[in-house]
Amino acid sequence: MPFSDYKTALVTGASSGMGAAVVRRLSAEGIEVHALARSRDSLLKLAEETGCVAHVLDVTDLEGITRLTQQVPFDILVNNAGVDRPRKFLQAQADDIDLLVDVNLRAVLHLCRLVVPGMVERDRGHVVNISSIAGAYNFNGNSTYHATKAAVSMLSKQLRIDAFGKRVRVTEICPGRVATDIFAHVHGDSKETYEKFIEGFELPKAEDIADAIAFAIAAPVAVNIGHMEITPTLQVPGGLSTARPGRPQES
């Protein structure tokens, strides 16, 4: 089902990074893109640039997203909004857990609940869930984030079962490290953050993720690209650690 069969799209977390890149990419295909984010200035600037419909709205605002999805029959849903509070679970705080579950998981569940039944009824639609390699691999310090992204991964698989028999496609995008400003949002916008996560690395850009999403959407209707793991060539996920009892462990 190529782009010509889709008319409308909803992209969350749309004011910067991968979300903004997806808005630009889908708008270039002639899609009426509704861009949802909290950052008013960035979102309005993006609307001026692309012609997208800006919605200054928190993705956790259930009343707001319900109202929006009742007004527009979306053919494409891109669940991109996400947050992180990198902290070992032994030091986890209650508000960190609530925030990550609310943004990374609960909002995705509600948006799918609100949008996918209409896709099934129209026999047309594409859900793109941005999860993470953190949903499949283990590394230190992000336990709640891993848990929420693993849940989104399983939801993506289950949606295909629930929509079985209809031309509703579901794609899970699992990025590794991407050169976006997410690290500044999480770790602080500083020279140290840039040097630690961006400088000197060969990383995919937000536009590369948007192109991958466009590839999945533009595939023929008989093709569902269910899972795409996109990492830097010079990044490998996973690893193996073995502890010696009684000795300090690396953080």
mmCIF file of C-alpha atoms in Angstrom:
data_model
loop_
_atom_site.group_PDB
_atom_site.id
_atom_site.type_symbol
_atom_site.label_atom_id
_atom_site.label_comp_id
_atom_site.label_asym_id
_atom_site.label_seq_id
_atom_site.Cartn_x
_atom_site.Cartn_y
_atom_site.Cartn_z
ATOM 1 C CA MET A 1 0.000 0.000 0.000
ATOM 2 C CA PRO A 2 2.103 2.922 -1.221
ATOM 3 C CA PHE A 3 1.889 6.480 0.053
ATOM 4 C CA SER A 4 -0.842 7.354 -2.439
ATOM 5 C CA ASP A 5 -3.256 5.116 -0.509
ATOM 6 C CA TYR A 6 -2.686 7.009 2.750
ATOM 7 C CA LYS A 7 -3.983 10.503 3.451
ATOM 8 C CA THR A 8 -3.340 11.363 7.098
ATOM 9 C CA ALA A 9 -0.650 10.655 9.698
ATOM 10 C CA LEU A 10 -0.163 11.338 13.394
ATOM 11 C CA VAL A 11 3.416 11.642 14.667
ATOM 12 C CA THR A 12 4.138 12.026 18.383
ATOM 13 C CA GLY A 13 7.269 13.545 19.845
ATOM 14 C CA ALA A 14 7.339 15.550 16.648
ATOM 15 C CA SER A 15 9.111 18.769 17.589
ATOM 16 C CA SER A 16 12.707 17.549 17.220
ATOM 17 C CA GLY A 17 14.970 14.623 16.391
ATOM 18 C CA MET A 18 13.457 11.553 14.768
ATOM 19 C CA GLY A 19 9.906 12.827 15.169
ATOM 20 C CA ALA A 20 10.603 16.028 13.264
ATOM 21 C CA ALA A 21 12.466 14.072 10.576
ATOM 22 C CA VAL A 22 9.471 11.763 10.143
ATOM 23 C CA VAL A 23 7.145 14.761 9.852
ATOM 24 C CA ARG A 24 9.347 16.213 7.104
ATOM 25 C CA ARG A 25 9.575 12.887 5.277
ATOM 26 C CA LEU A 26 5.854 12.133 5.332
ATOM 27 C CA SER A 27 4.934 15.717 4.445
ATOM 28 C CA ALA A 28 7.197 15.468 1.388
ATOM 29 C CA GLU A 29 5.058 12.508 0.265
ATOM 30 C CA GLY A 30 1.911 14.631 0.298
ATOM 31 C CA ILE A 31 0.547 13.205 3.547
ATOM 32 C CA GLU A 32 -1.458 15.498 5.847
ATOM 33 C CA VAL A 33 0.745 15.145 8.907
ATOM 34 C CA HIS A 34 -0.511 16.003 12.374
ATOM 35 C CA ALA A 35 2.525 16.691 14.545
ATOM 36 C CA LEU A 36 2.079 16.328 18.290
ATOM 37 C CA ALA A 37 4.541 17.581 20.906
ATOM 38 C CA ARG A 38 4.839 19.787 23.990
ATOM 39 C CA SER A 39 7.447 22.221 22.608
ATOM 40 C CA ARG A 40 5.320 24.997 21.137
ATOM 41 C CA ASP A 41 8.031 27.093 19.488
ATOM 42 C CA SER A 42 9.791 24.189 17.803
ATOM 43 C CA LEU A 43 6.506 22.667 16.693
ATOM 44 C CA LEU A 44 5.177 25.881 15.191
ATOM 45 C CA LYS A 45 8.463 26.401 13.377
ATOM 46 C CA LEU A 46 8.169 22.885 11.948
ATOM 47 C CA ALA A 47 4.602 23.630 10.860
ATOM 48 C CA GLU A 48 5.813 26.721 9.006
ATOM 49 C CA GLU A 49 8.495 24.667 7.287
ATOM 50 C CA THR A 50 6.465 21.598 6.328
ATOM 51 C CA GLY A 51 2.811 22.597 6.389
ATOM 52 C CA CYS A 52 2.062 20.000 9.047
ATOM 53 C CA VAL A 53 -0.820 20.509 11.465
ATOM 54 C CA ALA A 54 0.675 21.342 14.856
ATOM 55 C CA HIS A 55 -0.856 20.074 18.096
ATOM 56 C CA VAL A 56 0.830 21.468 21.202
ATOM 57 C CA LEU A 57 -0.171 18.610 23.446
ATOM 58 C CA ASP A 58 1.369 16.278 25.990
ATOM 59 C CA VAL A 59 1.118 12.691 24.777
ATOM 60 C CA THR A 60 -0.031 11.695 28.273
ATOM 61 C CA ASP A 61 -3.060 14.003 28.030
ATOM 62 C CA LEU A 62 -5.647 11.292 27.493
ATOM 63 C CA GLU A 63 -8.531 13.722 27.042
ATOM 64 C CA GLY A 64 -6.550 15.693 24.457
ATOM 65 C CA ILE A 65 -5.403 12.739 22.374
ATOM 66 C CA THR A 66 -8.882 11.215 22.553
ATOM 67 C CA ARG A 67 -10.393 14.395 21.176
ATOM 68 C CA LEU A 68 -7.807 14.589 18.387
ATOM 69 C CA THR A 69 -8.243 10.978 17.277
ATOM 70 C CA GLN A 70 -12.009 11.397 17.206
ATOM 71 C CA GLN A 71 -11.643 14.360 14.840
ATOM 72 C CA VAL A 72 -9.249 12.819 12.299
ATOM 73 C CA PRO A 73 -9.265 9.266 10.840
ATOM 74 C CA PHE A 74 -5.527 8.570 10.822
ATOM 75 C CA ASP A 75 -4.099 6.206 8.203
ATOM 76 C CA ILE A 76 -0.596 6.290 9.699
ATOM 77 C CA LEU A 77 0.309 6.399 13.396
ATOM 78 C CA VAL A 78 3.932 6.937 14.397
ATOM 79 C CA ASN A 79 4.442 6.460 18.135
ATOM 80 C CA ASN A 80 7.763 8.222 18.553
ATOM 81 C CA ALA A 81 7.485 10.171 21.831
ATOM 82 C CA GLY A 82 9.730 8.782 24.531
ATOM 83 C CA VAL A 83 11.692 9.738 27.639
ATOM 84 C CA ASP A 84 14.432 8.217 29.747
ATOM 85 C CA ARG A 85 15.780 8.632 33.257
ATOM 86 C CA PRO A 86 18.996 6.560 33.162
ATOM 87 C CA ARG A 87 19.399 5.118 36.603
ATOM 88 C CA LYS A 88 20.066 1.641 37.945
ATOM 89 C CA PHE A 89 16.872 0.090 39.237
ATOM 90 C CA LEU A 90 18.362 -0.166 42.728
ATOM 91 C CA GLN A 91 18.308 3.641 42.739
ATOM 92 C CA ALA A 92 14.982 3.994 40.862
ATOM 93 C CA GLN A 93 12.620 6.713 42.009
ATOM 94 C CA ALA A 94 8.839 6.554 41.964
ATOM 95 C CA ASP A 95 8.387 9.592 39.722
ATOM 96 C CA ASP A 96 10.918 8.217 37.217
ATOM 97 C CA ILE A 97 8.961 4.979 36.916
ATOM 98 C CA ASP A 98 5.640 6.784 36.557
ATOM 99 C CA LEU A 99 6.996 9.141 33.884
ATOM 100 C CA LEU A 100 8.535 6.399 31.740
ATOM 101 C CA VAL A 101 5.483 4.161 31.976
ATOM 102 C CA ASP A 102 3.161 7.081 31.196
ATOM 103 C CA VAL A 103 5.076 8.363 28.149
ATOM 104 C CA ASN A 104 6.807 5.285 26.743
ATOM 105 C CA LEU A 105 4.037 2.748 27.250
ATOM 106 C CA ARG A 106 0.669 4.005 28.478
ATOM 107 C CA ALA A 107 0.464 6.717 25.799
ATOM 108 C CA VAL A 108 1.354 4.192 23.084
ATOM 109 C CA LEU A 109 -1.309 1.793 24.324
ATOM 110 C CA HIS A 110 -3.963 4.491 24.395
ATOM 111 C CA LEU A 111 -3.086 5.854 20.956
ATOM 112 C CA CYS A 112 -3.231 2.379 19.462
ATOM 113 C CA ARG A 113 -6.534 1.794 21.258
ATOM 114 C CA LEU A 114 -7.920 5.010 19.816
ATOM 115 C CA VAL A 115 -6.566 4.738 16.256
ATOM 116 C CA VAL A 116 -6.235 1.085 15.272
ATOM 117 C CA PRO A 117 -9.961 0.147 15.391
ATOM 118 C CA GLY A 118 -10.645 2.789 12.728
ATOM 119 C CA MET A 119 -7.855 1.367 10.585
ATOM 120 C CA VAL A 120 -9.384 -2.095 10.919
ATOM 121 C CA GLU A 121 -12.825 -0.773 10.009
ATOM 122 C CA ARG A 122 -11.442 0.984 6.901
ATOM 123 C CA ASP A 123 -9.204 -2.008 6.035
ATOM 124 C CA ARG A 124 -6.288 0.400 5.707
ATOM 125 C CA GLY A 125 -3.567 1.646 8.041
ATOM 126 C CA HIS A 126 0.009 1.491 9.243
ATOM 127 C CA VAL A 127 1.250 1.692 12.831
ATOM 128 C CA VAL A 128 4.923 2.501 13.385
ATOM 129 C CA ASN A 129 6.163 2.033 16.940
ATOM 130 C CA ILE A 130 9.586 3.417 17.790
ATOM 131 C CA SER A 131 10.972 1.108 20.433
ATOM 132 C CA SER A 132 14.712 0.621 20.986
ATOM 133 C CA ILE A 133 17.448 -1.967 21.026
ATOM 134 C CA ALA A 134 16.901 -1.601 24.791
ATOM 135 C CA GLY A 135 13.751 -3.657 24.295
ATOM 136 C CA ALA A 136 15.814 -6.656 23.190
ATOM 137 C CA TYR A 137 19.261 -6.283 24.766
ATOM 138 C CA ASN A 138 20.546 -5.561 28.251
ATOM 139 C CA PHE A 139 22.920 -2.796 29.270
ATOM 140 C CA ASN A 140 23.467 -0.896 32.480
ATOM 141 C CA GLY A 141 21.462 1.862 34.033
ATOM 142 C CA ASN A 142 18.144 1.961 32.162
ATOM 143 C CA SER A 143 16.031 -0.794 33.704
ATOM 144 C CA THR A 144 12.655 0.968 33.571
ATOM 145 C CA TYR A 145 13.378 2.169 30.039
ATOM 146 C CA HIS A 146 14.227 -1.403 28.985
ATOM 147 C CA ALA A 147 10.972 -2.644 30.504
ATOM 148 C CA THR A 148 8.796 -0.084 28.717
ATOM 149 C CA LYS A 149 10.483 -0.616 25.351
ATOM 150 C CA ALA A 150 10.191 -4.398 25.661
ATOM 151 C CA ALA A 151 6.472 -3.907 26.259
ATOM 152 C CA VAL A 152 6.169 -1.768 23.114
ATOM 153 C CA SER A 153 7.986 -4.489 21.192
ATOM 154 C CA MET A 154 5.493 -7.118 22.315
ATOM 155 C CA LEU A 155 2.563 -4.790 21.676
ATOM 156 C CA SER A 156 3.754 -4.350 18.092
ATOM 157 C CA LYS A 157 3.625 -8.113 17.560
ATOM 158 C CA GLN A 158 0.249 -8.464 19.259
ATOM 159 C CA LEU A 159 -1.338 -5.703 17.172
ATOM 160 C CA ARG A 160 -0.819 -7.753 14.037
ATOM 161 C CA ILE A 161 -2.629 -10.658 15.642
ATOM 162 C CA ASP A 162 -5.525 -8.467 16.761
ATOM 163 C CA ALA A 163 -5.843 -6.888 13.298
ATOM 164 C CA PHE A 164 -5.434 -10.199 11.467
ATOM 165 C CA GLY A 165 -7.391 -10.396 8.245
ATOM 166 C CA LYS A 166 -7.279 -6.646 7.628
ATOM 167 C CA ARG A 167 -4.751 -4.587 5.679
ATOM 168 C CA VAL A 168 -3.364 -2.960 8.815
ATOM 169 C CA ARG A 169 0.401 -3.141 8.959
ATOM 170 C CA VAL A 170 2.611 -2.742 12.011
ATOM 171 C CA THR A 171 6.294 -1.877 11.973
ATOM 172 C CA GLU A 172 8.560 -1.789 15.011
ATOM 173 C CA ILE A 173 11.643 0.396 14.595
ATOM 174 C CA CYS A 174 14.458 -0.420 17.028
ATOM 175 C CA PRO A 175 17.166 2.256 16.894
ATOM 176 C CA GLY A 176 20.528 2.058 18.556
ATOM 177 C CA ARG A 177 22.472 5.263 19.037
ATOM 178 C CA VAL A 178 21.299 7.991 16.671
ATOM 179 C CA ALA A 179 22.751 11.492 16.321
ATOM 180 C CA THR A 180 19.853 13.443 17.808
ATOM 181 C CA ASP A 181 19.383 15.836 20.707
ATOM 182 C CA ILE A 182 17.822 13.150 22.936
ATOM 183 C CA PHE A 183 21.085 12.904 24.858
ATOM 184 C CA ALA A 184 20.923 16.616 25.651
ATOM 185 C CA HIS A 185 17.343 16.179 26.906
ATOM 186 C CA VAL A 186 18.337 13.253 29.134
ATOM 187 C CA HIS A 187 21.852 14.124 30.265
ATOM 188 C CA GLY A 188 21.874 17.905 29.932
ATOM 189 C CA ASP A 189 22.796 20.111 27.010
ATOM 190 C CA SER A 190 26.520 20.387 27.633
ATOM 191 C CA LYS A 191 29.854 19.978 25.906
ATOM 192 C CA GLU A 192 30.451 16.869 28.008
ATOM 193 C CA THR A 193 27.210 15.274 26.802
ATOM 194 C CA TYR A 194 28.075 15.960 23.172
ATOM 195 C CA GLU A 195 31.608 14.586 23.588
ATOM 196 C CA LYS A 196 30.374 11.451 25.363
ATOM 197 C CA PHE A 197 27.559 10.467 23.008
ATOM 198 C CA ILE A 198 28.016 12.193 19.642
ATOM 199 C CA GLU A 199 31.448 13.606 18.895
ATOM 200 C CA GLY A 200 33.770 11.309 16.958
ATOM 201 C CA PHE A 201 31.168 8.576 16.408
ATOM 202 C CA GLU A 202 29.786 7.504 13.028
ATOM 203 C CA LEU A 203 26.071 7.518 13.788
ATOM 204 C CA PRO A 204 22.828 7.256 11.843
ATOM 205 C CA LYS A 205 20.977 10.548 11.619
ATOM 206 C CA ALA A 206 17.329 11.201 12.343
ATOM 207 C CA GLU A 207 16.737 11.409 8.597
ATOM 208 C CA ASP A 208 18.037 7.855 8.190
ATOM 209 C CA ILE A 209 15.388 6.578 10.598
ATOM 210 C CA ALA A 210 12.721 8.582 8.770
ATOM 211 C CA ASP A 211 13.822 7.079 5.448
ATOM 212 C CA ALA A 212 13.583 3.576 6.932
ATOM 213 C CA ILE A 213 10.042 4.308 8.103
ATOM 214 C CA ALA A 214 9.135 5.658 4.678
ATOM 215 C CA PHE A 215 10.521 2.480 3.105
ATOM 216 C CA ALA A 216 8.255 0.338 5.282
ATOM 217 C CA ILE A 217 5.198 2.478 4.576
ATOM 218 C CA ALA A 218 5.838 2.594 0.824
ATOM 219 C CA ALA A 219 6.064 -1.210 0.509
ATOM 220 C CA PRO A 220 3.262 -2.933 -1.439
ATOM 221 C CA VAL A 221 0.120 -3.766 0.510
ATOM 222 C CA ALA A 222 1.078 -7.452 0.547
ATOM 223 C CA VAL A 223 4.307 -6.632 2.411
ATOM 224 C CA ASN A 224 4.489 -5.987 6.160
ATOM 225 C CA ILE A 225 7.947 -5.018 7.353
ATOM 226 C CA GLY A 226 7.467 -5.973 10.968
ATOM 227 C CA HIS A 227 10.803 -5.255 12.631
ATOM 228 C CA MET A 228 13.790 -3.084 11.757
ATOM 229 C CA GLU A 229 16.857 -2.842 14.014
ATOM 230 C CA ILE A 230 18.916 0.182 13.021
ATOM 231 C CA THR A 231 22.276 0.706 14.712
ATOM 232 C CA PRO A 232 25.574 2.325 13.814
ATOM 233 C CA THR A 233 27.834 -0.046 11.895
ATOM 234 C CA LEU A 234 30.362 0.458 14.679
ATOM 235 C CA GLN A 235 27.936 -0.325 17.504
ATOM 236 C CA VAL A 236 27.165 -3.816 18.777
ATOM 237 C CA PRO A 237 24.469 -4.443 21.392
ATOM 238 C CA GLY A 238 24.762 -6.973 24.165
ATOM 239 C CA GLY A 239 27.729 -8.386 25.979
ATOM 240 C CA LEU A 240 28.693 -10.689 28.805
ATOM 241 C CA SER A 241 29.934 -9.796 32.287
ATOM 242 C CA THR A 242 31.103 -12.179 35.000
ATOM 243 C CA ALA A 243 31.487 -10.972 38.596
ATOM 244 C CA ARG A 244 34.075 -12.033 41.167
ATOM 245 C CA PRO A 245 32.350 -12.279 44.584
ATOM 246 C CA GLY A 246 33.490 -9.720 47.096
ATOM 247 C CA ARG A 247 35.054 -7.360 44.570
ATOM 248 C CA PRO A 248 33.640 -3.999 43.462
ATOM 249 C CA GLN A 249 31.771 -4.208 40.181
ATOM 250 C CA GLU A 250 31.997 -1.719 37.355
ATOM 251 C CA SER A 251 29.147 0.778 37.171
#
